[in-house]
Protein backbone atom coordinates (compact mmCIF):
# COMPACT_ATOMS: atom_id res chain seq x y z
CA UNK A 1 103.55 119.13 122.28
CA UNK A 2 101.43 116.33 123.84
CA UNK A 3 103.91 113.49 125.35
CA UNK A 4 102.26 110.54 126.92
CA UNK A 5 99.72 111.32 124.54
CA UNK A 6 98.60 107.64 123.11
CA UNK A 7 98.56 107.57 119.53
CA UNK A 8 98.36 104.80 117.19
CA UNK A 9 99.55 104.88 113.63
CA UNK A 10 98.15 102.38 111.02
CA UNK A 11 100.24 100.94 108.56
CA UNK A 12 103.95 101.54 108.88
CA UNK A 13 104.71 102.65 105.30
CA UNK A 14 106.34 105.16 104.34
CA UNK A 15 102.85 107.82 105.24
CA UNK A 16 103.10 105.63 108.74
CA UNK A 17 106.77 105.62 109.22
CA UNK A 18 106.98 109.84 108.31
CA UNK A 19 104.24 110.55 110.65
CA UNK A 20 106.13 108.65 113.66
CA UNK A 21 109.50 110.85 112.47
CA UNK A 22 107.49 114.20 112.78
CA UNK A 23 105.88 112.92 116.06
CA UNK A 24 108.88 112.26 117.48
CA UNK A 25 110.50 115.27 116.31
CA UNK A 26 107.18 117.33 117.98
CA UNK A 27 108.09 115.33 120.99
CA UNK A 28 105.44 113.34 120.93
CA UNK A 29 105.21 110.31 122.95
CA UNK A 30 105.99 106.94 120.63
CA UNK A 31 103.45 106.11 118.77
CA UNK A 32 101.86 101.96 118.69
CA UNK A 33 102.34 101.15 115.05
CA UNK A 34 100.42 98.94 112.75
CA UNK A 35 102.02 96.20 110.31
CA UNK A 36 101.11 93.20 109.32
CA UNK A 37 104.46 92.88 106.96
CA UNK A 38 107.04 91.56 109.88
CA UNK A 39 110.70 93.42 107.77
CA UNK A 40 108.98 96.66 108.15
CA UNK A 41 108.29 96.16 111.89
CA UNK A 42 111.54 95.22 112.36
CA UNK A 43 113.32 98.56 110.43
CA UNK A 44 109.94 100.65 112.10
CA UNK A 45 111.62 99.19 115.75
CA UNK A 46 115.03 99.64 114.68
CA UNK A 47 114.47 102.97 113.92
CA UNK A 48 113.22 103.86 117.65
CA UNK A 49 109.88 105.22 116.35
CA UNK A 50 107.26 102.67 118.03
CA UNK A 51 106.14 99.85 119.21
CA UNK A 52 105.16 97.83 116.25
CA UNK A 53 102.08 95.10 116.08
CA UNK A 54 100.54 93.10 114.14
CA UNK A 55 97.33 94.00 113.81
CA UNK A 56 96.24 90.64 112.84
CA UNK A 57 97.30 88.71 115.88
CA UNK A 58 96.55 91.84 118.67
CA UNK A 59 95.80 95.57 118.42
CA UNK A 60 95.08 98.03 121.47
CA UNK A 61 92.29 98.51 123.58
CA UNK A 62 88.82 99.71 122.73
CA UNK A 63 88.59 103.35 122.82
CA UNK A 64 91.94 103.36 124.54
CA UNK A 65 93.64 105.95 121.97
CA UNK A 66 93.69 109.58 121.82
CA UNK A 67 94.98 109.78 118.17
CA UNK A 68 94.72 106.90 115.61
CA UNK A 69 96.15 108.08 112.46
CA UNK A 70 94.97 105.81 109.57
CA UNK A 71 98.36 105.70 107.26
CA UNK A 72 96.37 102.79 104.92
CA UNK A 73 92.53 104.03 104.50
CA UNK A 74 90.76 100.77 103.73
CA UNK A 75 87.37 99.61 105.41
CA UNK A 76 89.41 97.40 107.76
CA UNK A 77 91.63 100.00 109.21
CA UNK A 78 88.77 102.78 109.47
CA UNK A 79 86.68 100.47 111.53
CA UNK A 80 90.12 99.41 114.16
CA UNK A 81 90.43 103.37 114.04
CA UNK A 82 86.68 103.70 114.84
CA UNK A 83 87.11 100.83 117.87
CA UNK A 84 90.25 102.43 119.32
CA UNK A 85 89.83 106.00 119.51
CA UNK A 86 88.42 107.11 122.87
CA UNK A 87 85.63 109.40 123.51
CA UNK A 88 86.77 112.95 122.29
CA UNK A 89 89.72 111.95 120.72
CA UNK A 90 90.72 112.27 116.68
CA UNK A 91 90.85 110.12 114.29
CA UNK A 92 93.02 111.22 111.21
CA UNK A 93 92.58 110.08 107.56
CA UNK A 94 95.56 110.02 105.30
CA UNK A 95 95.47 107.11 104.05
CA UNK A 96 93.63 106.30 100.37
CA UNK A 97 93.19 102.77 99.91
CA UNK A 98 89.58 102.59 98.78
CA UNK A 99 86.15 103.42 99.98
CA UNK A 100 84.68 100.48 101.39
CA UNK A 101 82.79 101.04 104.57
CA UNK A 102 84.05 100.80 107.89
CA UNK A 103 84.17 104.21 109.99
CA UNK A 104 81.31 103.86 112.23
CA UNK A 105 79.57 107.31 112.29
CA UNK A 106 77.10 106.59 114.49
CA UNK A 107 79.99 106.60 117.62
CA UNK A 108 81.98 108.97 115.98
CA UNK A 109 79.17 111.34 116.32
CA UNK A 110 77.47 110.21 119.67
CA UNK A 111 81.43 110.12 121.44
CA UNK A 112 82.30 113.20 119.67
CA UNK A 113 85.11 112.23 117.86
CA UNK A 114 87.00 114.57 115.60
CA UNK A 115 87.52 113.12 111.80
CA UNK A 116 89.77 114.33 110.15
CA UNK A 117 91.37 113.94 106.18
CA UNK A 118 94.23 115.03 105.54
CA UNK A 119 95.25 115.65 101.91
CA UNK A 120 96.37 118.82 99.83
CA UNK A 121 99.59 120.64 101.43
CA UNK A 122 99.18 124.73 102.73
CA UNK A 123 102.22 126.59 101.68
CA UNK A 124 103.42 127.07 105.50
CA UNK A 125 103.65 122.84 105.38
CA UNK A 126 106.57 122.92 103.18
CA UNK A 127 108.37 125.43 105.04
CA UNK A 128 107.97 123.28 107.93
CA UNK A 129 109.11 120.26 106.38
CA UNK A 130 112.16 121.45 104.49
CA UNK A 131 113.01 122.74 108.65
CA UNK A 132 112.56 119.72 109.72
CA UNK A 133 115.00 118.03 107.51
CA UNK A 134 117.53 120.36 107.30
CA UNK A 135 117.24 120.32 110.95
CA UNK A 136 117.81 116.19 110.32
CA UNK A 137 114.75 116.45 113.05
CA UNK A 138 113.56 114.02 110.10
CA UNK A 139 115.38 112.02 106.99
CA UNK A 140 115.16 108.67 105.16
CA UNK A 141 118.40 107.33 107.16
CA UNK A 142 117.16 103.55 107.52
CA UNK A 143 114.20 104.03 105.10
CA UNK A 144 115.04 104.97 101.77
CA UNK A 145 116.38 102.78 99.43
CA UNK A 146 118.22 104.80 95.85
CA UNK A 147 117.84 102.17 92.77
CA UNK A 148 118.43 102.64 89.44
CA UNK A 149 115.92 104.09 86.79
CA UNK A 150 115.80 100.75 84.93
CA UNK A 151 115.15 98.94 88.39
CA UNK A 152 111.75 100.79 88.49
CA UNK A 153 109.43 97.95 87.58
CA UNK A 154 110.81 95.68 90.01
CA UNK A 155 111.32 98.26 92.61
CA UNK A 156 107.16 98.86 92.89
CA UNK A 157 106.43 95.04 93.07
CA UNK A 158 109.25 94.86 95.62
CA UNK A 159 107.23 97.54 97.71
CA UNK A 160 104.09 95.55 96.92
CA UNK A 161 105.27 92.30 98.09
CA UNK A 162 107.00 93.83 101.44
CA UNK A 163 110.70 92.98 100.35
CA UNK A 164 112.27 96.39 100.16
CA UNK A 165 112.16 99.96 101.87
CA UNK A 166 108.66 100.90 102.18
CA UNK A 167 110.16 104.54 100.11
CA UNK A 168 112.37 103.67 96.71
CA UNK A 169 114.19 106.64 94.55
CA UNK A 170 114.91 106.02 91.45
CA UNK A 171 117.99 107.65 89.81
CA UNK A 172 118.56 108.51 86.83
CA UNK A 173 122.27 108.19 86.82
């Protein structure tokens, strides 16, 4: 683990939150988590997963992060990641919201910043995930909600509007 490293996660939805939980389980220092939704910021703080901030009002200094995880994946978050990652640092791109411009490829090249797109899973990833879940180092406590299947459409709208937990499981009975 890289205790004390300065990590920023862009997006506090299900992917960003899970990244923060895994980082905590692996012994990383608490990340800074950018989230525009105040309800999600409160939830992330109450779970003790990191220091949250509203990226519309504040952000880490340029060239200050060792690792930036873009869990949103849109032009403005790629631009923010390009600015805040330090020379020699890494951007981990997991969000897939759009393909709009934003990545500063000139800076990434000149400053030897690693850019890693993460989408597929290796077979080992599933056994590691199962070990994290069974050890309770990672769980859905405080951020996963179970609703009846007939509330599916409303659930998607509630997530979109920021009125619900970032992950909802629809139960058949």
